[in-house]
Amino acid sequence: MGLAILIFVTVLLISDAVSIKSHAYVSKTADLPCPFTKAQNISLSELVVFWQDQQKLVLYEHYLGTEKLDSVHAKYLGRTSFDRDNWTLRLHNVQIKDMGSYDCFIQKKPPTGTIILQQTLTELSVTANYSEPEIKLVQNVTRNSGMNLTCMSKQGHPKPTKMYFLITNSTNEYGDDMQISQDNVTELFSASISLSLPFPDGVRSLTVVCVLETESMKISSKSYNLTLPESQPVQKYWLETGASITVLLVVLLLIILVVKIYHKKQDRPSRPSNTTHTLERDSHADRESINLEELEPQIASAKPNAE
Ligand SMILES: *[C@@H]1O[C@H](CO)[C@@H](O)[C@H](O)[C@H]1NC(C)=O
Ligand SMILES: *[C@@H]1O[C@H](CO)[C@@H](O)[C@H](O)[C@H]1NC(C)=O
Ligand SMILES: *[C@@H]1O[C@H](CO)[C@@H](O)[C@H](O)[C@H]1NC(C)=O
Ligand SMILES: *[C@@H]1O[C@H](CO)[C@@H](O)[C@H](O)[C@H]1NC(C)=O
Ligand SMILES: *[C@@H]1O[C@H](CO)[C@@H](O)[C@H](O)[C@H]1NC(C)=O
Ligand SMILES: *[C@@H]1O[C@H](CO)[C@@H](O)[C@H](O)[C@H]1NC(C)=O
Ligand SMILES: *[C@@H]1O[C@H](CO)[C@@H](O)[C@H](O)[C@H]1NC(C)=O
Ligand SMILES: *[C@@H]1O[C@H](CO)[C@@H](O)[C@H](O)[C@H]1NC(C)=O
């Protein structure tokens, strides 16, 4: 009669097997509860309580009032502690690979065989907060080069879904070349993006923020101020250009002046007093001979003398 009731209760309990969701951060502690609510009057010393992972490896066993380590798998030895007050197993130093489902069984040992009183399934999710994204200048900002930035965030989980830059007053998401890498030991991800944009016209200063998103959260960098250097490149450019133009003009004027003076000398020459002057003139004869012959027949006729 008593056994029949117990079996009935067991079936009832299993039919509405409890399922719990639990979350833990990497390297912190996870709670795997086993709330034994339906038979409060049974003491721990009459029960066998144990936890198994998906591969049926035992994390912990409480056997008729004492801890029993024989069946505990090596990978869980020393990583658990059992809280008797609320029947919770605490799993320490959680890693990404601990993510998954765990079963807690509560069994009663009647004189013969074993009866499962309760089975509790816990879904454990494990996440790691990404480091605050960090913006870095690849190149100093100038009007000519524009902005060249990268942003990086490290050691998170799950995999990022999106990463982008936000720029003052724009709702657009900027950036490209998203790179995701995964540490093959810790299974944590790192992500980076880069941004290369001309500096918008008519603006001297901008604020940029970098954002990383996963399916469940969003983390932003500190805002980064970009300011063009005191409009120096532009001023300097014009100053230099202006200076060169001035120098050029002066040189040009000087050349013109020299040429004019020279021509004036030619236009009203003093009578050829020596042969050197005539010879000098002679070398230009090809170009100016016609004019010169017309204007200065004396010089022209003097040629044969020179030779
Ligand atoms: C627990 O057992 C005691 C007697 O041992 C009984 O008086 C009490 O009503 C029981 N409580 C529950 C919740 O079954
Ligand atoms: C169980 O109790 C411990 C402290 O006594 C507490 O840290 C933990 O959160 C509790 N767990 C549950 C599932 O209530
Ligand atoms: C992760 O980030 C959340 C939200 O910002 C915060 O509440 C939580 O304490 C962080 N966890 C760790 C382990 O830093
Ligand atoms: C930017 O300019 C500063 C000096 O103004 C220099 O020290 C720094 O190395 C430059 N940074 C880059 C990324 O070129
Ligand atoms: C952003 O908008 C504010 C107000 O609308 C304006 O004062 C500011 O100049 C804008 N900044 C840029 C960089 O466009
Ligand atoms: C992780 O990757 C590095 C090189 O990328 C390799 O040398 C190392 O053996 C890998 N470790 C594991 C545990 O796979
Ligand atoms: C800046 O961005 C341009 C693309 O617009 C790229 O070609 C250049 O290499 C970048 N500068 C540096 C220093 O990486
Ligand atoms: C960036 O500029 C804003 C105002 O435009 C200012 O409030 C903020 O302190 C600046 N941040 C840094 C890091 O200079």
CSV table of C-alpha atoms and ligand atoms in Angstrom, one decimal:
chain,number,residue,atom,x,y,z
A,1,MET,CA,0.0,0.0,0.0
A,2,GLY,CA,2.7,2.5,1.1
A,3,LEU,CA,4.9,1.5,-1.8
A,4,ALA,CA,2.1,1.9,-4.2
A,5,ILE,CA,1.5,5.5,-3.1
A,6,LEU,CA,5.2,6.2,-3.3
A,7,ILE,CA,5.4,4.9,-6.9
A,8,PHE,CA,2.3,6.9,-7.8
A,9,VAL,CA,3.9,10.1,-6.4
A,10,THR,CA,7.1,9.3,-8.3
A,11,VAL,CA,5.3,9.0,-11.6
A,12,LEU,CA,3.5,12.2,-10.8
A,13,LEU,CA,6.7,14.0,-10.0
A,14,ILE,CA,8.5,12.8,-13.1
A,15,SER,CA,5.6,13.7,-15.3
A,16,ASP,CA,6.0,17.4,-14.3
A,17,ALA,CA,9.8,17.2,-14.1
A,18,VAL,CA,11.1,20.7,-13.2
A,19,SER,CA,13.2,22.6,-15.7
A,20,ILE,CA,15.2,25.5,-14.6
A,21,LYS,CA,17.4,28.1,-16.3
A,22,SER,CA,20.6,29.2,-14.8
A,23,HIS,CA,23.2,31.7,-15.9
A,24,ALA,CA,26.8,32.2,-14.9
A,25,TYR,CA,29.7,34.4,-16.0
A,26,VAL,CA,33.0,32.9,-17.0
A,27,SER,CA,35.3,32.1,-14.1
A,28,LYS,CA,32.4,32.7,-11.6
A,29,THR,CA,30.1,30.2,-9.9
A,30,ALA,CA,27.0,28.6,-11.3
A,31,ASP,CA,24.0,27.5,-9.2
A,32,LEU,CA,22.5,24.1,-10.1
A,33,PRO,CA,19.4,24.0,-7.9
A,34,CYS,CA,17.5,20.9,-7.0
A,35,PRO,CA,14.4,22.2,-5.2
A,36,PHE,CA,12.9,19.3,-3.3
A,37,THR,CA,9.5,20.7,-2.5
A,38,LYS,CA,7.1,17.7,-2.8
A,39,ALA,CA,8.3,15.5,0.0
A,40,GLN,CA,9.7,17.8,2.6
A,41,ASN,CA,9.5,15.3,5.4
A,42,ILE,CA,12.1,13.0,4.0
A,43,SER,CA,15.6,13.7,5.4
A,44,LEU,CA,18.7,13.8,3.4
A,45,SER,CA,20.1,10.8,5.2
A,46,GLU,CA,17.4,8.7,3.7
A,47,LEU,CA,18.1,9.9,0.1
A,48,VAL,CA,20.6,9.7,-2.7
A,49,VAL,CA,21.0,13.0,-4.4
A,50,PHE,CA,23.3,13.5,-7.4
A,51,TRP,CA,24.0,15.7,-10.5
A,52,GLN,CA,24.9,14.5,-14.0
A,53,ASP,CA,26.0,16.5,-17.0
A,54,GLN,CA,24.9,15.8,-20.6
A,55,GLN,CA,27.4,13.0,-20.9
A,56,LYS,CA,26.1,11.4,-17.7
A,57,LEU,CA,29.3,12.3,-15.9
A,58,VAL,CA,28.6,12.8,-12.2
A,59,LEU,CA,29.4,16.2,-10.7
A,60,TYR,CA,28.5,15.4,-7.2
A,61,GLU,CA,26.8,12.8,-5.1
A,62,HIS,CA,25.2,12.9,-1.6
A,63,TYR,CA,24.7,9.3,-0.6
A,64,LEU,CA,22.5,8.7,2.4
A,65,GLY,CA,23.7,11.7,4.4
A,66,THR,CA,27.4,11.8,3.3
A,67,GLU,CA,29.3,13.0,0.3
A,68,LYS,CA,30.5,10.2,-2.0
A,69,LEU,CA,33.3,11.0,-4.3
A,70,ASP,CA,33.8,7.5,-6.0
A,71,SER,CA,31.5,8.2,-8.8
A,72,VAL,CA,32.4,11.9,-9.4
A,73,HIS,CA,34.2,12.5,-12.6
A,74,ALA,CA,37.7,13.9,-12.4
A,75,LYS,CA,36.9,17.1,-14.2
A,76,TYR,CA,34.4,18.1,-11.5
A,77,LEU,CA,36.5,17.1,-8.5
A,78,GLY,CA,37.1,20.1,-6.2
A,79,ARG,CA,34.9,22.3,-8.3
A,80,THR,CA,31.6,21.8,-6.5
A,81,SER,CA,30.0,22.6,-3.2
A,82,PHE,CA,26.6,21.5,-2.0
A,83,ASP,CA,24.3,23.9,-0.2
A,84,ARG,CA,22.2,21.8,2.2
A,85,ASP,CA,19.8,24.7,3.0
A,86,ASN,CA,18.4,25.1,-0.4
A,87,TRP,CA,19.6,21.9,-2.1
A,88,THR,CA,21.7,23.7,-4.6
A,89,LEU,CA,25.0,22.5,-6.1
A,90,ARG,CA,27.4,25.3,-6.8
A,91,LEU,CA,29.8,24.8,-9.7
A,92,HIS,CA,32.9,27.0,-9.4
A,93,ASN,CA,35.2,28.5,-12.0
A,94,VAL,CA,32.7,28.1,-14.8
A,95,GLN,CA,34.0,28.0,-18.4
A,96,ILE,CA,32.3,28.3,-21.7
A,97,LYS,CA,32.5,24.6,-22.2
A,98,ASP,CA,30.4,24.0,-19.1
A,99,MET,CA,27.4,25.4,-20.9
A,100,GLY,CA,24.7,22.8,-21.3
A,101,SER,CA,22.1,20.9,-19.4
A,102,TYR,CA,22.4,19.2,-16.0
A,103,ASP,CA,20.2,16.7,-14.3
A,104,CYS,CA,19.7,16.4,-10.6
A,105,PHE,CA,18.2,13.2,-9.3
A,106,ILE,CA,16.7,12.6,-5.9
A,107,GLN,CA,16.3,8.9,-5.2
A,108,LYS,CA,14.9,7.0,-2.3
A,109,LYS,CA,16.4,3.6,-1.4
A,110,PRO,CA,13.7,1.3,-0.2
A,111,PRO,CA,14.7,-2.1,1.1
A,112,THR,CA,14.9,-3.3,-2.5
A,113,GLY,CA,15.8,-1.3,-5.6
A,114,THR,CA,15.8,2.5,-6.2
A,115,ILE,CA,13.0,4.9,-6.7
A,116,ILE,CA,13.5,8.2,-8.4
A,117,LEU,CA,11.5,10.8,-6.4
A,118,GLN,CA,12.5,13.8,-8.5
A,119,GLN,CA,14.5,14.8,-11.5
A,120,THR,CA,15.4,18.4,-12.2
A,121,LEU,CA,16.8,19.7,-15.4
A,122,THR,CA,18.9,22.8,-15.4
A,123,GLU,CA,19.9,24.6,-18.5
A,124,LEU,CA,23.1,26.5,-17.8
A,125,SER,CA,24.1,29.4,-20.0
A,126,VAL,CA,27.5,30.9,-19.7
A,127,THR,CA,28.5,34.3,-20.9
A,128,ALA,CA,31.5,36.6,-20.6
A,129,ASN,CA,31.3,40.3,-20.8
A,130,TYR,CA,33.4,41.8,-23.6
A,131,SER,CA,35.9,44.4,-22.6
A,132,GLU,CA,34.8,47.9,-23.2
A,133,PRO,CA,35.5,48.6,-26.9
A,134,GLU,CA,38.5,50.8,-27.3
A,135,ILE,CA,38.9,53.2,-30.2
A,136,LYS,CA,42.4,53.9,-31.5
A,137,LEU,CA,43.8,56.3,-34.1
A,138,VAL,CA,45.6,54.6,-37.0
A,139,GLN,CA,46.6,57.9,-38.3
A,140,ASN,CA,46.4,61.5,-37.0
A,141,VAL,CA,43.3,63.3,-38.3
A,142,THR,CA,43.9,65.9,-41.0
A,143,ARG,CA,41.6,67.5,-43.6
A,144,ASN,CA,43.5,65.6,-46.2
A,145,SER,CA,43.7,62.1,-44.7
A,146,GLY,CA,40.3,62.2,-43.0
A,147,MET,CA,39.8,59.8,-40.1
A,148,ASN,CA,41.4,56.4,-39.8
A,149,LEU,CA,40.3,54.5,-36.7
A,150,THR,CA,40.1,51.0,-35.3
A,151,CYS,CA,38.0,49.7,-32.5
A,152,MET,CA,38.7,46.5,-30.5
A,153,SER,CA,36.8,44.5,-27.8
A,154,LYS,CA,38.1,41.4,-26.2
A,155,GLN,CA,37.3,38.1,-24.4
A,156,GLY,CA,33.6,37.9,-24.7
A,157,HIS,CA,30.9,35.3,-25.3
A,158,PRO,CA,28.6,34.8,-27.2
A,159,LYS,CA,29.9,35.7,-30.6
A,160,PRO,CA,29.2,39.3,-31.5
A,161,THR,CA,26.4,39.9,-34.0
A,162,LYS,CA,27.4,43.5,-34.9
A,163,MET,CA,30.1,46.1,-34.4
A,164,TYR,CA,30.0,49.6,-35.6
A,165,PHE,CA,30.9,53.3,-35.1
A,166,LEU,CA,28.4,56.0,-34.4
A,167,ILE,CA,29.4,59.6,-35.4
A,168,THR,CA,27.9,62.8,-33.9
A,169,ASN,CA,24.5,63.7,-35.2
A,170,SER,CA,24.3,60.7,-37.6
A,171,THR,CA,22.2,57.7,-37.1
A,172,ASN,CA,24.2,55.7,-39.6
A,173,GLU,CA,26.4,52.9,-38.5
A,174,TYR,CA,29.9,53.2,-39.9
A,175,GLY,CA,32.8,50.8,-40.2
A,176,ASP,CA,33.8,47.7,-42.0
A,177,ASP,CA,36.2,44.8,-42.1
A,178,MET,CA,34.8,43.2,-38.9
A,179,GLN,CA,37.3,40.6,-37.7
A,180,ILE,CA,36.3,38.0,-35.1
A,181,SER,CA,38.8,35.6,-33.5
A,182,GLN,CA,38.3,32.9,-31.0
A,183,ASP,CA,40.7,31.7,-28.4
A,184,ASN,CA,40.9,27.9,-28.9
A,185,VAL,CA,41.3,27.3,-25.2
A,186,THR,CA,38.9,29.6,-23.5
A,187,GLU,CA,36.5,29.7,-26.5
A,188,LEU,CA,36.1,33.5,-25.9
A,189,PHE,CA,35.8,35.8,-28.9
A,190,SER,CA,37.6,39.1,-29.7
A,191,ALA,CA,36.4,41.5,-32.4
A,192,SER,CA,37.6,44.5,-34.2
A,193,ILE,CA,36.5,46.9,-36.9
A,194,SER,CA,38.1,49.8,-38.7
A,195,LEU,CA,36.8,53.1,-40.1
A,196,SER,CA,38.2,55.2,-42.8
A,197,LEU,CA,36.2,58.3,-43.7
A,198,PRO,CA,36.9,61.8,-45.0
A,199,PHE,CA,36.3,64.5,-42.5
A,200,PRO,CA,32.9,66.1,-43.3
A,201,ASP,CA,33.1,69.6,-44.8
A,202,GLY,CA,32.4,72.6,-42.5
A,203,VAL,CA,33.1,70.6,-39.3
A,204,ARG,CA,36.2,70.9,-37.2
A,205,SER,CA,35.3,68.4,-34.5
A,206,LEU,CA,33.4,65.1,-34.2
A,207,THR,CA,32.6,62.6,-31.5
A,208,VAL,CA,32.8,58.9,-32.3
A,209,VAL,CA,31.5,56.0,-30.3
A,210,CYS,CA,32.1,52.3,-31.0
A,211,VAL,CA,29.4,49.7,-30.2
A,212,LEU,CA,29.5,45.9,-30.0
A,213,GLU,CA,26.3,43.9,-30.0
A,214,THR,CA,25.6,40.3,-29.2
A,215,GLU,CA,22.1,38.7,-29.4
A,216,SER,CA,21.5,39.7,-25.7
A,217,MET,CA,23.5,42.8,-25.0
A,218,LYS,CA,25.2,45.9,-26.2
A,219,ILE,CA,28.4,47.6,-25.0
A,220,SER,CA,29.7,51.0,-26.0
A,221,SER,CA,33.1,52.5,-25.9
A,222,LYS,CA,33.9,55.8,-24.3
A,223,SER,CA,33.2,58.6,-26.7
A,224,TYR,CA,36.3,59.7,-28.7
A,225,ASN,CA,36.7,63.3,-29.8
A,226,LEU,CA,38.3,64.0,-33.1
A,227,THR,CA,39.4,67.5,-33.8
A,228,LEU,CA,41.2,68.8,-36.9
A,229,PRO,CA,44.5,70.4,-36.0
A,230,GLU,CA,44.1,74.3,-35.7
A,231,SER,CA,43.2,74.5,-39.4
A,232,GLN,CA,47.0,74.7,-39.7
A,233,PRO,CA,47.3,72.4,-42.8
A,234,VAL,CA,45.0,74.7,-44.8
A,235,GLN,CA,46.6,78.0,-43.6
A,236,LYS,CA,50.1,76.6,-44.1
A,237,TYR,CA,49.2,75.4,-47.6
A,238,TRP,CA,47.9,78.8,-48.6
A,239,LEU,CA,50.8,80.6,-46.9
A,240,GLU,CA,53.3,78.5,-48.8
A,241,THR,CA,51.5,78.8,-52.0
A,242,GLY,CA,51.1,82.5,-51.6
A,243,ALA,CA,54.8,82.9,-50.8
A,244,SER,CA,55.8,80.9,-53.9
A,245,ILE,CA,53.6,83.0,-56.1
A,246,THR,CA,55.0,86.2,-54.7
A,247,VAL,CA,58.6,85.0,-55.3
A,248,LEU,CA,57.7,83.9,-58.8
A,249,LEU,CA,56.1,87.3,-59.6
A,250,VAL,CA,59.1,89.2,-58.3
A,251,VAL,CA,61.4,87.0,-60.3
A,252,LEU,CA,59.2,87.5,-63.4
A,253,LEU,CA,59.2,91.3,-62.9
A,254,LEU,CA,62.9,91.3,-62.5
A,255,ILE,CA,63.3,89.3,-65.7
A,256,ILE,CA,61.0,91.7,-67.6
A,257,LEU,CA,62.9,94.7,-66.2
A,258,VAL,CA,66.3,93.2,-67.2
A,259,VAL,CA,65.0,92.4,-70.7
A,260,LYS,CA,63.5,95.9,-71.1
A,261,ILE,CA,66.7,97.6,-70.0
A,262,TYR,CA,68.7,95.4,-72.4
A,263,HIS,CA,66.4,96.2,-75.3
A,264,LYS,CA,66.5,99.9,-74.5
A,265,LYS,CA,70.3,99.7,-74.8
A,266,GLN,CA,69.9,98.0,-78.2
A,267,ASP,CA,67.4,100.6,-79.4
A,268,ARG,CA,69.6,103.6,-79.1
A,269,PRO,CA,73.1,102.3,-79.1
A,270,SER,CA,76.1,104.5,-78.9
A,271,ARG,CA,78.3,104.4,-82.0
A,272,PRO,CA,80.2,101.1,-82.0
A,273,SER,CA,83.5,102.2,-80.4
A,274,ASN,CA,85.2,98.8,-80.1
A,275,THR,CA,85.1,95.5,-81.8
A,276,THR,CA,84.1,93.4,-78.8
A,277,HIS,CA,80.7,95.1,-78.8
A,278,THR,CA,80.3,94.4,-82.4
A,279,LEU,CA,81.2,90.8,-82.0
A,280,GLU,CA,78.8,90.3,-79.2
A,281,ARG,CA,76.1,91.8,-81.3
A,282,ASP,CA,77.1,89.6,-84.2
A,283,SER,CA,76.2,86.4,-82.3
A,284,HIS,CA,72.6,87.6,-82.2
A,285,ALA,CA,72.6,88.5,-85.9
A,286,ASP,CA,70.5,85.5,-87.0
A,287,ARG,CA,67.5,86.6,-85.0
A,288,GLU,CA,67.7,90.3,-85.3
A,289,SER,CA,69.6,90.9,-88.4
A,290,ILE,CA,66.7,92.2,-90.6
A,291,ASN,CA,65.6,94.7,-88.0
A,292,LEU,CA,69.1,95.7,-87.2
A,293,GLU,CA,70.1,96.1,-90.8
A,294,GLU,CA,67.1,98.4,-91.4
A,295,LEU,CA,67.6,100.4,-88.3
A,296,GLU,CA,71.3,100.4,-88.0
A,297,PRO,CA,72.9,100.1,-91.5
A,298,GLN,CA,76.2,101.3,-90.0
A,299,ILE,CA,76.5,98.3,-87.7
A,300,ALA,CA,75.5,96.0,-90.6
A,301,SER,CA,78.1,97.5,-92.8
A,302,ALA,CA,80.6,97.2,-90.1
A,303,LYS,CA,80.3,93.4,-90.1
A,304,PRO,CA,82.9,92.6,-92.7
A,305,ASN,CA,85.3,94.8,-90.8
A,306,ALA,CA,84.8,92.8,-87.7
A,307,GLU,CA,85.9,89.7,-89.5
B,1,LIG,C1,6.1,15.6,8.6
B,1,LIG,O1,6.1,14.5,9.5
B,1,LIG,C2,5.5,14.9,10.8
B,1,LIG,C3,5.6,13.7,11.6
B,1,LIG,O2,6.9,13.0,11.5
B,1,LIG,C4,4.1,15.3,10.6
B,1,LIG,O3,3.5,15.6,11.8
B,1,LIG,C5,4.0,16.4,9.6
B,1,LIG,O4,2.6,16.7,9.3
B,1,LIG,C6,4.7,16.1,8.3
B,1,LIG,N1,4.7,17.2,7.4
B,1,LIG,C7,4.5,17.2,6.1
B,1,LIG,C8,4.5,18.4,5.3
B,1,LIG,O5,4.2,16.1,5.5
B,2,LIG,C1,21.2,29.0,-2.1
B,2,LIG,O1,21.8,29.6,-0.9
B,2,LIG,C2,23.0,30.3,-1.2
B,2,LIG,C3,23.5,30.9,0.1
B,2,LIG,O2,23.1,30.2,1.2
B,2,LIG,C4,22.8,31.4,-2.2
B,2,LIG,O3,24.0,32.0,-2.6
B,2,LIG,C5,22.2,30.8,-3.5
B,2,LIG,O4,21.9,31.8,-4.4
B,2,LIG,C6,20.9,30.0,-3.1
B,2,LIG,N1,20.5,29.4,-4.4
B,2,LIG,C7,19.2,29.3,-4.7
B,2,LIG,C8,18.9,28.7,-6.0
B,2,LIG,O5,18.4,29.9,-4.1
B,3,LIG,C1,28.6,41.9,-17.0
B,3,LIG,O1,27.8,43.1,-17.5
B,3,LIG,C2,26.6,43.2,-16.8
B,3,LIG,C3,25.9,44.4,-17.4
B,3,LIG,O2,26.7,45.4,-17.6
B,3,LIG,C4,26.9,43.5,-15.3
B,3,LIG,O3,25.6,43.6,-14.6
B,3,LIG,C5,27.6,42.3,-14.8
B,3,LIG,O4,28.0,42.5,-13.4
B,3,LIG,C6,28.9,42.0,-15.5
B,3,LIG,N1,29.5,40.8,-15.1
B,3,LIG,C7,30.8,40.7,-14.9
B,3,LIG,C8,31.2,39.3,-14.4
B,3,LIG,O5,31.5,41.6,-15.0
B,4,LIG,C1,49.9,62.0,-34.0
B,4,LIG,O1,50.7,63.2,-33.8
B,4,LIG,C2,51.4,63.2,-32.6
B,4,LIG,C3,52.1,64.5,-32.5
B,4,LIG,O2,51.2,65.5,-32.8
B,4,LIG,C4,52.4,62.1,-32.6
B,4,LIG,O3,53.1,62.0,-31.4
B,4,LIG,C5,51.7,60.8,-32.8
B,4,LIG,O4,52.6,59.7,-32.9
B,4,LIG,C6,50.8,60.8,-34.0
B,4,LIG,N1,50.1,59.6,-34.1
B,4,LIG,C7,50.0,58.9,-35.2
B,4,LIG,C8,49.1,57.6,-35.1
B,4,LIG,O5,50.4,59.2,-36.3
B,5,LIG,C1,25.1,68.3,-34.1
B,5,LIG,O1,23.8,68.9,-33.9
B,5,LIG,C2,23.9,70.0,-33.0
B,5,LIG,C3,22.5,70.4,-32.7
B,5,LIG,O2,21.6,69.9,-33.6
B,5,LIG,C4,24.7,71.1,-33.6
B,5,LIG,O3,24.8,72.2,-32.7
B,5,LIG,C5,26.1,70.6,-33.9
B,5,LIG,O4,26.8,71.5,-34.6
B,5,LIG,C6,26.0,69.3,-34.8
B,5,LIG,N1,27.3,68.8,-34.9
B,5,LIG,C7,27.8,68.3,-36.0
B,5,LIG,C8,29.2,67.8,-36.0
B,5,LIG,O5,27.2,68.3,-37.1
B,6,LIG,C1,45.6,26.9,-30.3
B,6,LIG,O1,46.1,27.5,-31.4
B,6,LIG,C2,47.5,27.6,-31.5
B,6,LIG,C3,47.8,28.3,-32.8
B,6,LIG,O2,46.8,28.9,-33.3
B,6,LIG,C4,48.1,26.2,-31.4
B,6,LIG,O3,49.5,26.3,-31.4
B,6,LIG,C5,47.6,25.5,-30.1
B,6,LIG,O4,48.1,24.2,-30.1
B,6,LIG,C6,46.1,25.5,-30.1
B,6,LIG,N1,45.7,24.9,-28.8
B,6,LIG,C7,44.7,24.0,-28.7
B,6,LIG,C8,44.4,23.6,-27.3
B,6,LIG,O5,44.1,23.7,-29.7
B,7,LIG,C1,43.7,55.2,-43.9
B,7,LIG,O1,42.7,54.8,-44.7
B,7,LIG,C2,43.0,54.6,-46.1
B,7,LIG,C3,41.8,54.2,-46.8
B,7,LIG,O2,40.9,55.3,-46.9
B,7,LIG,C4,44.0,53.5,-46.2
B,7,LIG,O3,44.4,53.3,-47.5
B,7,LIG,C5,45.2,53.9,-45.4
B,7,LIG,O4,46.2,52.9,-45.4
B,7,LIG,C6,44.9,54.2,-44.0
B,7,LIG,N1,46.0,54.7,-43.3
B,7,LIG,C7,46.7,54.0,-42.5
B,7,LIG,C8,47.9,54.7,-41.8
B,7,LIG,O5,46.5,52.8,-42.2
B,8,LIG,C1,34.5,65.5,-26.0
B,8,LIG,O1,33.8,66.6,-26.3
B,8,LIG,C2,32.7,66.8,-25.5
B,8,LIG,C3,32.0,68.0,-25.9
B,8,LIG,O2,32.0,68.1,-27.3
B,8,LIG,C4,33.1,66.9,-24.0
B,8,LIG,O3,32.0,67.1,-23.2
B,8,LIG,C5,33.9,65.7,-23.6
B,8,LIG,O4,34.5,65.9,-22.4
B,8,LIG,C6,35.1,65.5,-24.6
B,8,LIG,N1,35.7,64.3,-24.3
B,8,LIG,C7,37.1,64.1,-24.3
B,8,LIG,C8,37.6,62.8,-23.9
B,8,LIG,O5,37.8,65.0,-24.6
